[in-house]
PDB file of C-alpha atoms in Angstrom:
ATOM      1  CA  UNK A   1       0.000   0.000   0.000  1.00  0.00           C
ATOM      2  CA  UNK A   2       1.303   3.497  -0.476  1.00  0.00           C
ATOM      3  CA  UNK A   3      -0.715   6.009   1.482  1.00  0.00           C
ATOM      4  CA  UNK A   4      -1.251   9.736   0.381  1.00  0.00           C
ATOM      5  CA  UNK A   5      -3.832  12.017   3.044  1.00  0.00           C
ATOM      6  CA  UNK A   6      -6.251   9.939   3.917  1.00  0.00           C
ATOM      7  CA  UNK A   7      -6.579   7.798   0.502  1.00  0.00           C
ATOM      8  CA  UNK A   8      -4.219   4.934   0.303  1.00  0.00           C
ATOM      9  CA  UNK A   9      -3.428   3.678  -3.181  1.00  0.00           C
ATOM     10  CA  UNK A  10      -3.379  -0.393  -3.658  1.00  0.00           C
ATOM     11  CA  UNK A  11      -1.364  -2.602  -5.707  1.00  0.00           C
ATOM     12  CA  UNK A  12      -2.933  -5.926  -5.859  1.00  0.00           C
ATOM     13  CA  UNK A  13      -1.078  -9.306  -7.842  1.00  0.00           C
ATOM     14  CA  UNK A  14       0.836  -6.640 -10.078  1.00  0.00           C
ATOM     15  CA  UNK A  15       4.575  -5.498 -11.500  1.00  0.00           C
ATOM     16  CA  UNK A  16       4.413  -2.055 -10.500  1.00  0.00           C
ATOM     17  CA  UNK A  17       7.937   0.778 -11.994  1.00  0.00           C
ATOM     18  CA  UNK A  18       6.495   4.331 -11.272  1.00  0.00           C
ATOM     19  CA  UNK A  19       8.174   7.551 -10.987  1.00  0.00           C
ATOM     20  CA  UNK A  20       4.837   8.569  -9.115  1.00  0.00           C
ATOM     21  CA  UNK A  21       1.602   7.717  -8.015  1.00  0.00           C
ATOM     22  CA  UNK A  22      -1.208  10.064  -6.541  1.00  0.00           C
ATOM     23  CA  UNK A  23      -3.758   8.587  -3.614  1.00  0.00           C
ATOM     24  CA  UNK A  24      -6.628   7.342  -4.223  1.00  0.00           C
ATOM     25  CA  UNK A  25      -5.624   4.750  -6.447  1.00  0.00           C
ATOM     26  CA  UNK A  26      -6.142   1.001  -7.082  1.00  0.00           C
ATOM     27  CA  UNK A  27      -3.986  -1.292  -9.848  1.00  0.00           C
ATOM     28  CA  UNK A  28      -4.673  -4.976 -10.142  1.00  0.00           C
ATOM     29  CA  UNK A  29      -3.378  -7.678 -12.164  1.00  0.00           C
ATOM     30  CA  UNK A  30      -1.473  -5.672 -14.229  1.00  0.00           C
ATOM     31  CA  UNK A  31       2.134  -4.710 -15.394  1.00  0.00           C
ATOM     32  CA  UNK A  32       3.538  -1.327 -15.317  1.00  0.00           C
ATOM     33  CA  UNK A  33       7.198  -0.926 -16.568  1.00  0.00           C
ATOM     34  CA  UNK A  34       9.622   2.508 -16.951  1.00  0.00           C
ATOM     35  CA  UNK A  35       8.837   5.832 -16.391  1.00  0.00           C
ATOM     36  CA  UNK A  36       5.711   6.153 -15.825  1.00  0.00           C
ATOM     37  CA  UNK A  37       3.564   8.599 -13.777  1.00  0.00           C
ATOM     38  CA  UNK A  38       0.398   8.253 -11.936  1.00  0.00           C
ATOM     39  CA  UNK A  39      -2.352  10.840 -10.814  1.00  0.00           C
ATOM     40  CA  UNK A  40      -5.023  10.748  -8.084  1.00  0.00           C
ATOM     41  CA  UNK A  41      -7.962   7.758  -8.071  1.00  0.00           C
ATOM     42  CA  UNK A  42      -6.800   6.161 -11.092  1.00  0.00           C
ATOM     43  CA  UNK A  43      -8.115   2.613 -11.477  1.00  0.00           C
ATOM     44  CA  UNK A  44      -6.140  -0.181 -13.632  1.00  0.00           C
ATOM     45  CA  UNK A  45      -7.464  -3.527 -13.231  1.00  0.00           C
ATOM     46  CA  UNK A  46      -6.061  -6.670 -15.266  1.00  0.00           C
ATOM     47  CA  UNK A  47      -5.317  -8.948 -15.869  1.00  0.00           C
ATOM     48  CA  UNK A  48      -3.694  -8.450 -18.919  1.00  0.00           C
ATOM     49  CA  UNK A  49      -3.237  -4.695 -18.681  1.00  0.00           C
ATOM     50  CA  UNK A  50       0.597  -3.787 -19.539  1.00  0.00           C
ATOM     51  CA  UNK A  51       2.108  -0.173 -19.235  1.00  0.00           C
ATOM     52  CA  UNK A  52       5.623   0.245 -20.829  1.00  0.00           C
ATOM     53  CA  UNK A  53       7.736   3.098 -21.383  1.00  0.00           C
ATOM     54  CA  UNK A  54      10.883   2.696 -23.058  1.00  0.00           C
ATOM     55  CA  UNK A  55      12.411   6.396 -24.169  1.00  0.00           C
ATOM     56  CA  UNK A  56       9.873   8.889 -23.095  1.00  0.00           C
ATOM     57  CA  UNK A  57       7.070   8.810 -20.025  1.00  0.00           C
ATOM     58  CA  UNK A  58       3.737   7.510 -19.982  1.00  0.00           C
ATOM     59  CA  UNK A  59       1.296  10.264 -17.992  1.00  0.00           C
ATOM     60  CA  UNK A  60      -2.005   9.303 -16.813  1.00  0.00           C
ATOM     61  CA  UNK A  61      -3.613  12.279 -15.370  1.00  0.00           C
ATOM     62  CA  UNK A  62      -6.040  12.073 -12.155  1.00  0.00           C
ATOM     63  CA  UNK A  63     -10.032  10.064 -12.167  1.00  0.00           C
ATOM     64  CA  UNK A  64      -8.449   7.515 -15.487  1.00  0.00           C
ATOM     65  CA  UNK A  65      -9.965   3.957 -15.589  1.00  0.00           C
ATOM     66  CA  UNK A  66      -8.482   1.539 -17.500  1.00  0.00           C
ATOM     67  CA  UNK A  67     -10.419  -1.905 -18.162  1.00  0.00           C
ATOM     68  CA  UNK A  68      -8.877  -5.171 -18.532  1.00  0.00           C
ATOM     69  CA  UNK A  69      -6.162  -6.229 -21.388  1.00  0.00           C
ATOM     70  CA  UNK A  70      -5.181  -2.829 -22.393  1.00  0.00           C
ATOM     71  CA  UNK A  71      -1.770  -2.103 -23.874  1.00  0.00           C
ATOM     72  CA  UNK A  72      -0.319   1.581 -23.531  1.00  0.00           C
ATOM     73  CA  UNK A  73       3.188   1.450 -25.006  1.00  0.00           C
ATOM     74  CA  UNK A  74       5.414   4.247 -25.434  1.00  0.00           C
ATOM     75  CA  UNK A  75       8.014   2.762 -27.880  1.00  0.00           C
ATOM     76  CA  UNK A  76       8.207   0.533 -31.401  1.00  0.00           C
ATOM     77  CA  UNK A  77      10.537  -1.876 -32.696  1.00  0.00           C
ATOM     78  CA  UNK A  78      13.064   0.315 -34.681  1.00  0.00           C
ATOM     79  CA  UNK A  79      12.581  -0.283 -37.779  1.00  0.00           C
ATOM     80  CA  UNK A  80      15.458   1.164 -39.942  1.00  0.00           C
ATOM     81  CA  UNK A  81      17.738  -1.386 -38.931  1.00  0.00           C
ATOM     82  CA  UNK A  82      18.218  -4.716 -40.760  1.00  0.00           C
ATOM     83  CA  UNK A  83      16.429  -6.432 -38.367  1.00  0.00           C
ATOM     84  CA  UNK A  84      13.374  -5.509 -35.851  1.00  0.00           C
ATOM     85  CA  UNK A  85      15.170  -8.044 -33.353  1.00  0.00           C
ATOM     86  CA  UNK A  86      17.012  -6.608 -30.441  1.00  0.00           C
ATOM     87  CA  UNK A  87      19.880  -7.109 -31.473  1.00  0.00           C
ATOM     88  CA  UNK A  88      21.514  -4.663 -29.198  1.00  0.00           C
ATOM     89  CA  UNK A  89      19.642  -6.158 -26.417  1.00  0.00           C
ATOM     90  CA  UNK A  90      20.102  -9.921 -26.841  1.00  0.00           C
ATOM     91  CA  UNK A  91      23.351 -10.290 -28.304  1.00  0.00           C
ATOM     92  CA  UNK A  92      25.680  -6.979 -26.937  1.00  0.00           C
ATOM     93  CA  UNK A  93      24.236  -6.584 -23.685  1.00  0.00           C
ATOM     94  CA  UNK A  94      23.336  -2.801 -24.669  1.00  0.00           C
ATOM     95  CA  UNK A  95      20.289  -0.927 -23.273  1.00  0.00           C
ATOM     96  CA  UNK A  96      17.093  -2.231 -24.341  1.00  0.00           C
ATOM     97  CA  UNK A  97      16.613   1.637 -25.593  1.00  0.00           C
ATOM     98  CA  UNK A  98      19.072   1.074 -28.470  1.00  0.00           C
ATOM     99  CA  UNK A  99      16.881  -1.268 -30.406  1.00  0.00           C
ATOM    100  CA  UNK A 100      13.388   1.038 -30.266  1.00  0.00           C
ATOM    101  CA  UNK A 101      12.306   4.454 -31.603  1.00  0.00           C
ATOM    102  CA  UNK A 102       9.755   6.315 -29.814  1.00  0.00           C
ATOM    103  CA  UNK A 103       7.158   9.306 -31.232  1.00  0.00           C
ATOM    104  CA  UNK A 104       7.124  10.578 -27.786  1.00  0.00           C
ATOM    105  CA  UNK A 105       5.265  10.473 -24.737  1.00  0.00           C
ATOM    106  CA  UNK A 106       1.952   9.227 -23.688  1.00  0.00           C
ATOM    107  CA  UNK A 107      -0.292  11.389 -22.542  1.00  0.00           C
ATOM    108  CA  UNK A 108      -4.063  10.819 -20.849  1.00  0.00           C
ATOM    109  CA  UNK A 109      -5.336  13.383 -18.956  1.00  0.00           C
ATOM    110  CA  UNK A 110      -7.756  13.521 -16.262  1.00  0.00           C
ATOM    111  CA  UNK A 111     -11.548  11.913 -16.433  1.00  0.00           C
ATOM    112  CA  UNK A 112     -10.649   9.225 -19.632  1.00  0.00           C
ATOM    113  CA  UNK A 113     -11.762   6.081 -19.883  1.00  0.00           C
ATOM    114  CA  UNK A 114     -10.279   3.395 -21.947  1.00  0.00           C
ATOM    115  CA  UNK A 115     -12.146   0.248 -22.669  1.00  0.00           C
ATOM    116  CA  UNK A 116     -11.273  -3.166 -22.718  1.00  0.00           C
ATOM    117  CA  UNK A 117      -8.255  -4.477 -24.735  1.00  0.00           C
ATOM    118  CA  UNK A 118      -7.524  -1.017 -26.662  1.00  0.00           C
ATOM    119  CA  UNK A 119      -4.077   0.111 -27.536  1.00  0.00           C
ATOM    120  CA  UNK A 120      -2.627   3.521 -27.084  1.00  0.00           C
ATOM    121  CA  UNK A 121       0.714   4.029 -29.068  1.00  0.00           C
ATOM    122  CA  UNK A 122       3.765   6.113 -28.517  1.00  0.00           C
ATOM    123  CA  UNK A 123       3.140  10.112 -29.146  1.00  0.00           C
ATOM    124  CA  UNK A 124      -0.554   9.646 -27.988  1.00  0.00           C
ATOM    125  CA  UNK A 125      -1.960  12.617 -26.297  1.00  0.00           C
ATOM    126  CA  UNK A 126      -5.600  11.667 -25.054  1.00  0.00           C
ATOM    127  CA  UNK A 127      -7.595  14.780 -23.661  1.00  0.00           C
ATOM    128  CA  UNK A 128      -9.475  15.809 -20.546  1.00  0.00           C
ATOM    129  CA  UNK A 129     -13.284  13.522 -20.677  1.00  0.00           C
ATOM    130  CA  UNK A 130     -12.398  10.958 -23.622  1.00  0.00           C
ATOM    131  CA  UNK A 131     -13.724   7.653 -24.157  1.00  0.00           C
ATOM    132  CA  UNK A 132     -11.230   5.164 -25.590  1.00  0.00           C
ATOM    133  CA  UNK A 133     -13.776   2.134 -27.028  1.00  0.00           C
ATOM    134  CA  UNK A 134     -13.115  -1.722 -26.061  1.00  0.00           C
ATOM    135  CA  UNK A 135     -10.934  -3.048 -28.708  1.00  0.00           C
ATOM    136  CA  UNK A 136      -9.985  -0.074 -30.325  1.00  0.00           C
ATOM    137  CA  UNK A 137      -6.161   1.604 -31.490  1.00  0.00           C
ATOM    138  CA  UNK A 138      -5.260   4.816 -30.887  1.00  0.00           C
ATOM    139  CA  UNK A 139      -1.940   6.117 -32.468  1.00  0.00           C
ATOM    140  CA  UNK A 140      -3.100  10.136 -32.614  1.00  0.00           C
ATOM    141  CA  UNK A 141      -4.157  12.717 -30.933  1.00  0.00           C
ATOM    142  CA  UNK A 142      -7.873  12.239 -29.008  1.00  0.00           C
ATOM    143  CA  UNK A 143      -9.018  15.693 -28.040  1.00  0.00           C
ATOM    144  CA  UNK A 144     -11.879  15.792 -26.113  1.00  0.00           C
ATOM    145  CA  UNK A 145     -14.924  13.252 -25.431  1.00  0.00           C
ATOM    146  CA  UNK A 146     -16.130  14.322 -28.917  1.00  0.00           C
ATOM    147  CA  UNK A 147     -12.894  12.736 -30.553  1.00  0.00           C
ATOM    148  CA  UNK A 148     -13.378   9.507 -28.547  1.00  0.00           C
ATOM    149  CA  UNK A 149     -12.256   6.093 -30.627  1.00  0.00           C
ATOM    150  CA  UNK A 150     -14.971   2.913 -30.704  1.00  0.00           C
ATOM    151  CA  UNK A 151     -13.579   0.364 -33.020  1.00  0.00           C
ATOM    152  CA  UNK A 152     -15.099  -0.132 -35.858  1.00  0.00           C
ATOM    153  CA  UNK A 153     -14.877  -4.087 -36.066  1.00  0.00           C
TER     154      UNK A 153
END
Protein backbone atom coordinates (compact mmCIF):
# COMPACT_ATOMS: atom_id res chain seq x y z
CA UNK A 1 0.00 0.00 0.00
CA UNK A 2 1.30 3.50 -0.48
CA UNK A 3 -0.71 6.01 1.48
CA UNK A 4 -1.25 9.74 0.38
CA UNK A 5 -3.83 12.02 3.04
CA UNK A 6 -6.25 9.94 3.92
CA UNK A 7 -6.58 7.80 0.50
CA UNK A 8 -4.22 4.93 0.30
CA UNK A 9 -3.43 3.68 -3.18
CA UNK A 10 -3.38 -0.39 -3.66
CA UNK A 11 -1.36 -2.60 -5.71
CA UNK A 12 -2.93 -5.93 -5.86
CA UNK A 13 -1.08 -9.31 -7.84
CA UNK A 14 0.84 -6.64 -10.08
CA UNK A 15 4.57 -5.50 -11.50
CA UNK A 16 4.41 -2.05 -10.50
CA UNK A 17 7.94 0.78 -11.99
CA UNK A 18 6.50 4.33 -11.27
CA UNK A 19 8.17 7.55 -10.99
CA UNK A 20 4.84 8.57 -9.11
CA UNK A 21 1.60 7.72 -8.01
CA UNK A 22 -1.21 10.06 -6.54
CA UNK A 23 -3.76 8.59 -3.61
CA UNK A 24 -6.63 7.34 -4.22
CA UNK A 25 -5.62 4.75 -6.45
CA UNK A 26 -6.14 1.00 -7.08
CA UNK A 27 -3.99 -1.29 -9.85
CA UNK A 28 -4.67 -4.98 -10.14
CA UNK A 29 -3.38 -7.68 -12.16
CA UNK A 30 -1.47 -5.67 -14.23
CA UNK A 31 2.13 -4.71 -15.39
CA UNK A 32 3.54 -1.33 -15.32
CA UNK A 33 7.20 -0.93 -16.57
CA UNK A 34 9.62 2.51 -16.95
CA UNK A 35 8.84 5.83 -16.39
CA UNK A 36 5.71 6.15 -15.83
CA UNK A 37 3.56 8.60 -13.78
CA UNK A 38 0.40 8.25 -11.94
CA UNK A 39 -2.35 10.84 -10.81
CA UNK A 40 -5.02 10.75 -8.08
CA UNK A 41 -7.96 7.76 -8.07
CA UNK A 42 -6.80 6.16 -11.09
CA UNK A 43 -8.12 2.61 -11.48
CA UNK A 44 -6.14 -0.18 -13.63
CA UNK A 45 -7.46 -3.53 -13.23
CA UNK A 46 -6.06 -6.67 -15.27
CA UNK A 47 -5.32 -8.95 -15.87
CA UNK A 48 -3.69 -8.45 -18.92
CA UNK A 49 -3.24 -4.70 -18.68
CA UNK A 50 0.60 -3.79 -19.54
CA UNK A 51 2.11 -0.17 -19.23
CA UNK A 52 5.62 0.24 -20.83
CA UNK A 53 7.74 3.10 -21.38
CA UNK A 54 10.88 2.70 -23.06
CA UNK A 55 12.41 6.40 -24.17
CA UNK A 56 9.87 8.89 -23.10
CA UNK A 57 7.07 8.81 -20.03
CA UNK A 58 3.74 7.51 -19.98
CA UNK A 59 1.30 10.26 -17.99
CA UNK A 60 -2.01 9.30 -16.81
CA UNK A 61 -3.61 12.28 -15.37
CA UNK A 62 -6.04 12.07 -12.15
CA UNK A 63 -10.03 10.06 -12.17
CA UNK A 64 -8.45 7.51 -15.49
CA UNK A 65 -9.97 3.96 -15.59
CA UNK A 66 -8.48 1.54 -17.50
CA UNK A 67 -10.42 -1.91 -18.16
CA UNK A 68 -8.88 -5.17 -18.53
CA UNK A 69 -6.16 -6.23 -21.39
CA UNK A 70 -5.18 -2.83 -22.39
CA UNK A 71 -1.77 -2.10 -23.87
CA UNK A 72 -0.32 1.58 -23.53
CA UNK A 73 3.19 1.45 -25.01
CA UNK A 74 5.41 4.25 -25.43
CA UNK A 75 8.01 2.76 -27.88
CA UNK A 76 8.21 0.53 -31.40
CA UNK A 77 10.54 -1.88 -32.70
CA UNK A 78 13.06 0.31 -34.68
CA UNK A 79 12.58 -0.28 -37.78
CA UNK A 80 15.46 1.16 -39.94
CA UNK A 81 17.74 -1.39 -38.93
CA UNK A 82 18.22 -4.72 -40.76
CA UNK A 83 16.43 -6.43 -38.37
CA UNK A 84 13.37 -5.51 -35.85
CA UNK A 85 15.17 -8.04 -33.35
CA UNK A 86 17.01 -6.61 -30.44
CA UNK A 87 19.88 -7.11 -31.47
CA UNK A 88 21.51 -4.66 -29.20
CA UNK A 89 19.64 -6.16 -26.42
CA UNK A 90 20.10 -9.92 -26.84
CA UNK A 91 23.35 -10.29 -28.30
CA UNK A 92 25.68 -6.98 -26.94
CA UNK A 93 24.24 -6.58 -23.68
CA UNK A 94 23.34 -2.80 -24.67
CA UNK A 95 20.29 -0.93 -23.27
CA UNK A 96 17.09 -2.23 -24.34
CA UNK A 97 16.61 1.64 -25.59
CA UNK A 98 19.07 1.07 -28.47
CA UNK A 99 16.88 -1.27 -30.41
CA UNK A 100 13.39 1.04 -30.27
CA UNK A 101 12.31 4.45 -31.60
CA UNK A 102 9.75 6.31 -29.81
CA UNK A 103 7.16 9.31 -31.23
CA UNK A 104 7.12 10.58 -27.79
CA UNK A 105 5.27 10.47 -24.74
CA UNK A 106 1.95 9.23 -23.69
CA UNK A 107 -0.29 11.39 -22.54
CA UNK A 108 -4.06 10.82 -20.85
CA UNK A 109 -5.34 13.38 -18.96
CA UNK A 110 -7.76 13.52 -16.26
CA UNK A 111 -11.55 11.91 -16.43
CA UNK A 112 -10.65 9.23 -19.63
CA UNK A 113 -11.76 6.08 -19.88
CA UNK A 114 -10.28 3.39 -21.95
CA UNK A 115 -12.15 0.25 -22.67
CA UNK A 116 -11.27 -3.17 -22.72
CA UNK A 117 -8.26 -4.48 -24.74
CA UNK A 118 -7.52 -1.02 -26.66
CA UNK A 119 -4.08 0.11 -27.54
CA UNK A 120 -2.63 3.52 -27.08
CA UNK A 121 0.71 4.03 -29.07
CA UNK A 122 3.77 6.11 -28.52
CA UNK A 123 3.14 10.11 -29.15
CA UNK A 124 -0.55 9.65 -27.99
CA UNK A 125 -1.96 12.62 -26.30
CA UNK A 126 -5.60 11.67 -25.05
CA UNK A 127 -7.60 14.78 -23.66
CA UNK A 128 -9.48 15.81 -20.55
CA UNK A 129 -13.28 13.52 -20.68
CA UNK A 130 -12.40 10.96 -23.62
CA UNK A 131 -13.72 7.65 -24.16
CA UNK A 132 -11.23 5.16 -25.59
CA UNK A 133 -13.78 2.13 -27.03
CA UNK A 134 -13.12 -1.72 -26.06
CA UNK A 135 -10.93 -3.05 -28.71
CA UNK A 136 -9.99 -0.07 -30.32
CA UNK A 137 -6.16 1.60 -31.49
CA UNK A 138 -5.26 4.82 -30.89
CA UNK A 139 -1.94 6.12 -32.47
CA UNK A 140 -3.10 10.14 -32.61
CA UNK A 141 -4.16 12.72 -30.93
CA UNK A 142 -7.87 12.24 -29.01
CA UNK A 143 -9.02 15.69 -28.04
CA UNK A 144 -11.88 15.79 -26.11
CA UNK A 145 -14.92 13.25 -25.43
CA UNK A 146 -16.13 14.32 -28.92
CA UNK A 147 -12.89 12.74 -30.55
CA UNK A 148 -13.38 9.51 -28.55
CA UNK A 149 -12.26 6.09 -30.63
CA UNK A 150 -14.97 2.91 -30.70
CA UNK A 151 -13.58 0.36 -33.02
CA UNK A 152 -15.10 -0.13 -35.86
CA UNK A 153 -14.88 -4.09 -36.07
Amino acid sequence: YITDNDYPSRIVDSFVQLKSIGCGCFIEHAYIYGKNEIGNHVSISGPGTVIHSEVHDVKIGNYVSIAPGVKIVEFNHEINKPTTFAVNFNIYKKEFREDVQSKGSVVIEDDVWIGSNAVILSGVKIGRGSIIGGGSGCNKRCRTVFDSYWSTG
